[in-house]
Coordinates of C-alpha atoms and ligand atoms in Angstrom, one line a residue:
M1 CA 11.2 1.7 28.4
T2 CA 7.9 1.1 26.6
Q3 CA 7.7 -0.6 23.2
I4 CA 7.0 2.7 21.6
D5 CA 10.1 4.3 23.2
T6 CA 12.2 1.4 22.0
I7 CA 11.0 1.8 18.4
A8 CA 11.5 5.6 18.5
K9 CA 15.0 5.0 19.7
L10 CA 15.7 2.6 16.8
L11 CA 14.4 5.2 14.3
L12 CA 16.4 8.0 15.9
G13 CA 19.6 5.9 15.6
A14 CA 18.9 4.9 11.9
K15 CA 20.6 6.4 8.8
H16 CA 18.1 4.8 6.4
V17 CA 14.5 4.0 7.3
A18 CA 12.0 2.0 5.2
F19 CA 8.3 1.5 5.9
L20 CA 6.2 -1.1 4.2
T21 CA 2.5 -0.2 4.3
G22 CA -0.7 -2.2 3.6
A23 CA -4.4 -1.8 3.6
G24 CA -4.6 -1.6 7.4
V25 CA -3.0 1.9 7.3
S26 CA -6.0 3.2 5.2
A27 CA -8.7 1.3 7.2
E28 CA -9.2 4.2 9.6
S29 CA -9.9 6.4 6.6
G30 CA -12.9 4.2 5.8
I31 CA -11.3 2.2 3.0
P32 CA -12.0 -1.5 3.5
T33 CA -8.9 -3.7 3.7
F34 CA -8.3 -6.1 0.8
R35 CA -9.3 -9.1 2.9
D36 CA -12.4 -7.5 4.6
A37 CA -15.6 -9.1 3.5
L38 CA -17.0 -7.0 0.6
E39 CA -20.4 -5.3 1.2
G40 CA -23.7 -5.0 -0.6
Y41 CA -23.7 -6.0 -4.3
W42 CA -20.0 -7.0 -4.1
S43 CA -20.4 -9.4 -1.2
K44 CA -20.9 -12.3 -3.6
Y45 CA -17.4 -11.7 -5.1
D46 CA -13.9 -12.6 -3.8
P47 CA -11.5 -9.7 -4.2
E48 CA -8.7 -12.2 -5.0
Q49 CA -10.9 -13.4 -8.0
L50 CA -11.6 -9.9 -9.2
A51 CA -7.9 -8.7 -9.0
T52 CA -6.6 -10.8 -11.9
P53 CA -6.0 -10.3 -15.6
Q54 CA -8.2 -13.3 -16.2
A55 CA -11.2 -11.7 -14.5
F56 CA -10.8 -8.6 -16.5
A57 CA -10.5 -10.6 -19.8
A58 CA -13.6 -12.6 -18.9
D59 CA -15.8 -9.7 -17.6
P60 CA -14.2 -6.2 -18.2
E61 CA -17.5 -4.6 -17.3
L62 CA -17.7 -6.1 -13.9
V63 CA -14.1 -5.6 -13.0
S64 CA -14.0 -2.0 -14.3
R65 CA -17.1 -1.2 -12.3
W66 CA -15.5 -2.6 -9.1
Y67 CA -12.3 -0.5 -9.6
D68 CA -14.2 2.6 -10.5
E69 CA -16.5 2.4 -7.4
R70 CA -13.3 1.9 -5.3
R71 CA -11.8 5.0 -7.1
Q72 CA -14.8 7.1 -6.2
K73 CA -14.7 5.9 -2.6
V74 CA -11.0 6.7 -2.2
L75 CA -11.4 10.2 -3.7
A76 CA -14.1 10.9 -1.1
C77 CA -11.9 9.7 1.8
Q78 CA -9.2 11.6 3.7
P79 CA -5.8 10.6 5.0
N80 CA -6.0 9.5 8.7
A81 CA -3.8 10.1 11.7
G82 CA -1.5 7.2 10.7
H83 CA -0.8 8.7 7.2
V84 CA -0.2 12.1 8.8
A85 CA 2.2 10.6 11.4
L86 CA 4.2 8.9 8.6
A87 CA 4.5 12.2 6.7
E88 CA 5.6 13.8 10.0
L89 CA 8.1 11.0 10.7
E90 CA 9.7 11.5 7.2
R91 CA 10.0 15.3 8.0
L92 CA 11.6 14.7 11.4
L93 CA 14.0 12.0 10.4
T94 CA 15.1 13.6 7.1
E95 CA 15.7 16.9 9.0
R96 CA 18.2 14.8 11.2
G97 CA 19.9 13.6 8.0
A98 CA 18.4 10.1 7.6
T99 CA 16.7 8.8 4.4
F100 CA 13.0 7.7 4.7
A101 CA 11.0 5.8 2.2
I102 CA 7.5 4.3 2.2
L103 CA 7.1 1.2 0.1
T104 CA 3.3 1.0 -0.2
Q105 CA 1.1 -1.8 -1.4
N106 CA -1.8 0.6 -1.2
V107 CA -3.3 1.9 -4.4
D108 CA -5.2 4.8 -2.9
G109 CA -2.7 7.7 -3.1
L110 CA -3.4 8.7 0.6
H111 CA 0.3 8.8 1.6
R112 CA 1.0 11.5 -0.9
R113 CA -2.2 13.3 0.0
A114 CA -1.0 13.3 3.6
G115 CA 2.3 14.9 2.6
S116 CA 4.7 12.0 2.4
K117 CA 7.3 12.6 -0.3
E118 CA 9.3 9.3 -0.9
V119 CA 6.5 7.0 -1.8
I120 CA 7.0 3.9 -3.9
E121 CA 3.7 2.5 -5.1
V122 CA 4.6 -1.1 -5.6
H123 CA 1.1 -2.3 -6.7
G124 CA 0.3 0.8 -8.9
S125 CA -2.6 3.2 -8.4
L126 CA -6.4 3.1 -8.5
L127 CA -6.3 6.7 -9.8
R128 CA -4.4 5.9 -13.0
W129 CA -5.8 3.8 -15.7
R130 CA -4.0 2.6 -18.8
S131 CA -4.9 1.4 -22.3
T132 CA -4.8 -2.4 -22.9
T133 CA -3.3 -1.8 -26.3
S134 CA -0.7 1.0 -26.0
Q135 CA 0.1 0.9 -22.2
I136 CA -0.4 4.7 -22.2
E137 CA -1.5 5.8 -18.7
Y138 CA -4.2 8.3 -17.9
D139 CA -4.7 10.0 -14.6
D140 CA -7.0 12.9 -15.3
L141 CA -10.2 10.9 -15.8
P142 CA -13.8 11.8 -15.2
V143 CA -15.5 10.6 -12.0
P144 CA -17.5 8.4 -12.4
F145 CA -17.0 6.9 -15.8
E146 CA -20.2 7.0 -17.9
S147 CA -20.3 3.3 -18.7
Y148 CA -18.2 0.1 -18.4
P149 CA -15.8 -1.1 -19.8
V150 CA -14.3 2.2 -20.6
P151 CA -13.0 2.7 -24.2
A152 CA -9.4 4.0 -24.4
P153 CA -8.7 6.8 -26.9
D154 CA -6.5 4.4 -29.0
G155 CA -9.2 1.8 -29.5
G156 CA -8.4 -0.6 -26.7
L157 CA -10.0 -0.6 -23.2
L158 CA -8.9 1.3 -20.1
R159 CA -7.8 -1.0 -17.2
P160 CA -6.9 0.1 -13.7
G161 CA -3.2 1.0 -13.3
V162 CA -2.8 -1.6 -10.5
V163 CA -0.8 -4.8 -10.3
W164 CA -3.0 -7.9 -10.4
F165 CA -2.1 -11.4 -9.2
G166 CA 0.3 -13.0 -11.7
E167 CA 1.5 -9.7 -13.0
A168 CA 5.0 -8.4 -12.4
L169 CA 5.5 -5.4 -10.1
P170 CA 6.8 -2.3 -12.1
D171 CA 10.6 -2.5 -12.8
D172 CA 11.3 1.0 -11.6
A173 CA 9.5 0.4 -8.3
L174 CA 11.3 -3.0 -7.7
A175 CA 14.7 -1.3 -8.4
R176 CA 13.9 1.3 -5.7
V177 CA 12.7 -1.4 -3.3
D178 CA 15.9 -3.4 -3.7
E179 CA 17.9 -0.2 -3.0
E180 CA 15.9 0.5 0.2
L181 CA 16.0 -3.1 1.5
A182 CA 19.8 -3.3 0.9
R183 CA 20.5 -0.1 2.8
C184 CA 17.8 0.3 5.5
D185 CA 18.9 0.0 9.2
V186 CA 15.3 -0.1 10.3
F187 CA 12.4 -1.7 8.3
V188 CA 8.9 -1.2 9.7
S189 CA 5.9 -3.1 8.3
V190 CA 2.5 -1.5 9.1
G191 CA -1.1 -2.8 8.4
T192 CA -0.3 -5.6 6.0
S193 CA -1.4 -9.2 6.4
G194 CA 2.0 -10.6 5.0
L195 CA 0.1 -12.9 2.6
V196 CA 1.0 -11.4 -0.7
Y197 CA 4.4 -11.8 -2.3
P198 CA 6.9 -10.4 -3.1
A199 CA 6.1 -7.7 -0.5
A200 CA 5.5 -10.3 2.2
G201 CA 9.2 -11.4 1.9
W202 CA 10.8 -7.9 2.1
S203 CA 11.1 -7.8 5.9
L204 CA 13.2 -11.0 5.8
L205 CA 15.4 -9.6 3.0
A206 CA 15.9 -6.4 5.0
K207 CA 16.7 -8.4 8.2
R208 CA 19.2 -10.5 6.2
A209 CA 20.8 -7.3 5.0
G210 CA 21.2 -6.2 8.6
A211 CA 18.1 -4.2 9.4
K212 CA 16.2 -4.3 12.7
T213 CA 12.6 -5.1 11.8
V214 CA 9.3 -4.0 13.4
E215 CA 5.7 -5.0 12.7
I216 CA 2.8 -2.8 13.6
N217 CA -0.6 -4.4 13.1
R218 CA -4.0 -4.6 14.7
D219 CA -3.7 -8.4 14.6
P220 CA -0.8 -11.0 14.6
T221 CA 0.2 -12.1 11.1
P222 CA 1.9 -15.2 9.7
M223 CA 5.1 -13.2 9.6
S224 CA 5.0 -11.8 13.2
Q225 CA 7.4 -14.4 14.6
S226 CA 10.2 -13.3 12.2
F227 CA 10.2 -9.6 13.3
D228 CA 12.5 -8.2 16.0
H229 CA 9.6 -6.2 17.5
C230 CA 5.9 -6.4 17.1
V231 CA 3.4 -3.8 18.3
L232 CA -0.3 -4.8 18.3
G233 CA -2.5 -1.8 17.7
Q234 CA -4.1 0.4 15.2
S235 CA -1.7 2.4 13.0
G236 CA -3.7 5.6 13.6
T237 CA -2.9 5.3 17.3
V238 CA 0.6 3.7 17.2
L239 CA 2.2 5.8 14.5
P240 CA 1.3 9.2 16.2
A241 CA 2.6 7.8 19.5
I242 CA 5.9 7.0 17.8
V243 CA 6.0 10.6 16.4
E244 CA 5.4 12.0 19.9
A245 CA 8.2 9.8 21.4
I246 CA 10.6 11.0 18.7
R247 CA 9.7 14.6 19.4
R248 CA 10.5 14.0 23.1
G249 CA 13.9 12.8 21.8
Ligands
BJW1 C1 -4.7 -2.9 10.7 C2 -5.7 -2.0 10.9 C3 -5.4 -0.8 11.5 C4 -6.6 -3.6 9.8 N1 -4.1 -0.7 11.9 N2 -3.5 -2.7 11.1 C5 5.5 -16.7 -3.4 C6 4.8 -17.6 -2.7 C7 3.5 -17.8 -3.0 C8 2.8 -17.1 -4.0 C9 3.5 -16.1 -4.7 C10 4.9 -16.0 -4.4 N3 5.4 -15.0 -5.2 C11 4.4 -14.6 -6.0 C12 3.2 -15.3 -5.7 C13 1.9 -15.1 -6.4 C14 1.2 -13.9 -5.9 C15 0.9 -14.0 -4.4 O1 1.5 -13.5 -3.5 N4 -0.1 -14.8 -4.1 C16 -0.5 -15.0 -2.6 C17 -2.0 -14.8 -2.5 C18 0.0 -16.4 -2.2 N5 1.8 -12.6 -6.1 C19 1.7 -12.1 -7.3 O2 1.1 -12.5 -8.2 C20 2.5 -10.8 -7.5 N6 3.2 -10.8 -8.7 C21 4.3 -11.5 -8.8 O3 4.9 -12.0 -8.0 O4 4.8 -11.5 -10.2 C22 5.9 -12.3 -10.5 C23 6.0 -12.2 -12.0 C24 7.3 -11.9 -12.5 C25 7.5 -11.7 -13.9 C26 6.4 -11.8 -14.7 C27 5.1 -12.1 -14.2 C28 5.0 -12.3 -12.9 C29 1.5 -9.6 -7.7 C30 0.8 -9.3 -6.4 C31 -0.2 -8.1 -6.7 C32 -1.2 -8.0 -5.6 N7 -2.2 -7.1 -6.0 C33 -3.2 -6.8 -5.0 C34 -4.4 -6.1 -5.8 C35 -4.0 -4.7 -6.1 C36 -5.2 -3.9 -6.8 C37 -6.4 -3.8 -5.9 O5 -6.3 -3.2 -4.8 O6 -7.4 -4.4 -6.3 O7 -2.7 -5.9 -4.0 S1 -3.8 -8.2 -4.0 C38 -4.0 -7.3 -2.6 O8 -3.2 -7.8 -1.5 C39 -3.6 -5.8 -2.9 C40 -2.8 -5.5 -1.6 O9 -1.9 -4.5 -1.9 C41 -2.2 -6.8 -1.2 C42 -1.7 -6.9 0.2 O10 -2.8 -6.8 1.0 P1 -2.6 -6.1 2.4 O11 -2.3 -4.6 2.2 O12 -1.8 -6.8 3.3 O13 -4.2 -6.0 3.0 P2 -4.9 -7.2 3.8 O14 -6.4 -6.8 3.7 O15 -4.5 -8.5 3.4 O16 -4.4 -7.0 5.3 C43 -4.7 -5.9 6.1 C44 -4.0 -6.0 7.4 O17 -4.2 -4.8 8.1 C45 -4.5 -7.2 8.3 O18 -3.4 -7.8 8.8 C46 -5.3 -6.5 9.4 O19 -5.2 -7.2 10.6 C47 -4.5 -5.1 9.5 N8 -5.3 -4.0 9.9 N9 -6.9 -2.5 10.3 C48 -3.2 -1.7 11.7 N10 -6.3 0.1 11.7

């Protein structure tokens, strides 16, 4: 039995399935991963330094411009074969009576655009911005913004609706994640470096709660040793292969 067949069999036998996704899943859509070297003007910056409340407080123009350029890029990209396969997996497995959830660290909205329904955005969204004073969120915003930083209607500034280092993940998302980790029989981590917490610890929590765990990544990660199964490969190839194996039954 191939590795793909083994994983398909695990998924077919599961009542509750949870996928954790990271930037690698969107790489084949042309969206750079978080830890890829930045290009052009941005190559002199470290994304970990830009993705903080301190960076926004110190230079809201710079940080707003970076996020708005990324927003424009994402809006011009399309879901890839990996996103489409995950939406198809959800359809196939829920038709058979299982639950299926994607816990995504990605802020690009591509899972929903590919048709996935149960998507928990644990690091927020690039497409929503919120006021620094009232916390009101806005998602129907002009592309691109006229200037940076962007004034909020209530007198504050608009900041991207993402979770920066040192900020708490949204309570509602964390509550959903806890529920999925406690009940899943199979937990699959795809395209994430396993460097950023709390998401990096979720495979271990799922395993401790009884799940079989699988990692799918182009490269080994610091967490690879702890998974029950590891598949080395691109998500846009491996995920469609799993869908095909599930269709064959
Ligand atoms: C492919 C592929 C292909 C490529 N196919 N694969 C415990 C220990 C140590 C530190 C901490 C800890 N707990 C918390 C911390 C601090 C911190 C943290 O984790 N720091 C680490 C750097 C050590 N965490 C936080 O601050 C978090 N908050 C928190 O814990 O709050 C506590 C709190 C409670 C109460 C009050 C206040 C606070 C928040 C973390 C937020 C992370 N935010 C970012 C930015 C989002 C906005 C933006 O996009 O700008 O989220 S950081 C960045 O990393 C982004 C990503 O979602 C996240 C994960 O990255 P990801 O997805 O794994 O991408 P990459 O690039 O790292 O990896 C891509 C992978 O894909 C690679 O492995 C490639 O090989 C692979 N790949 N192509 C398959 N085609």
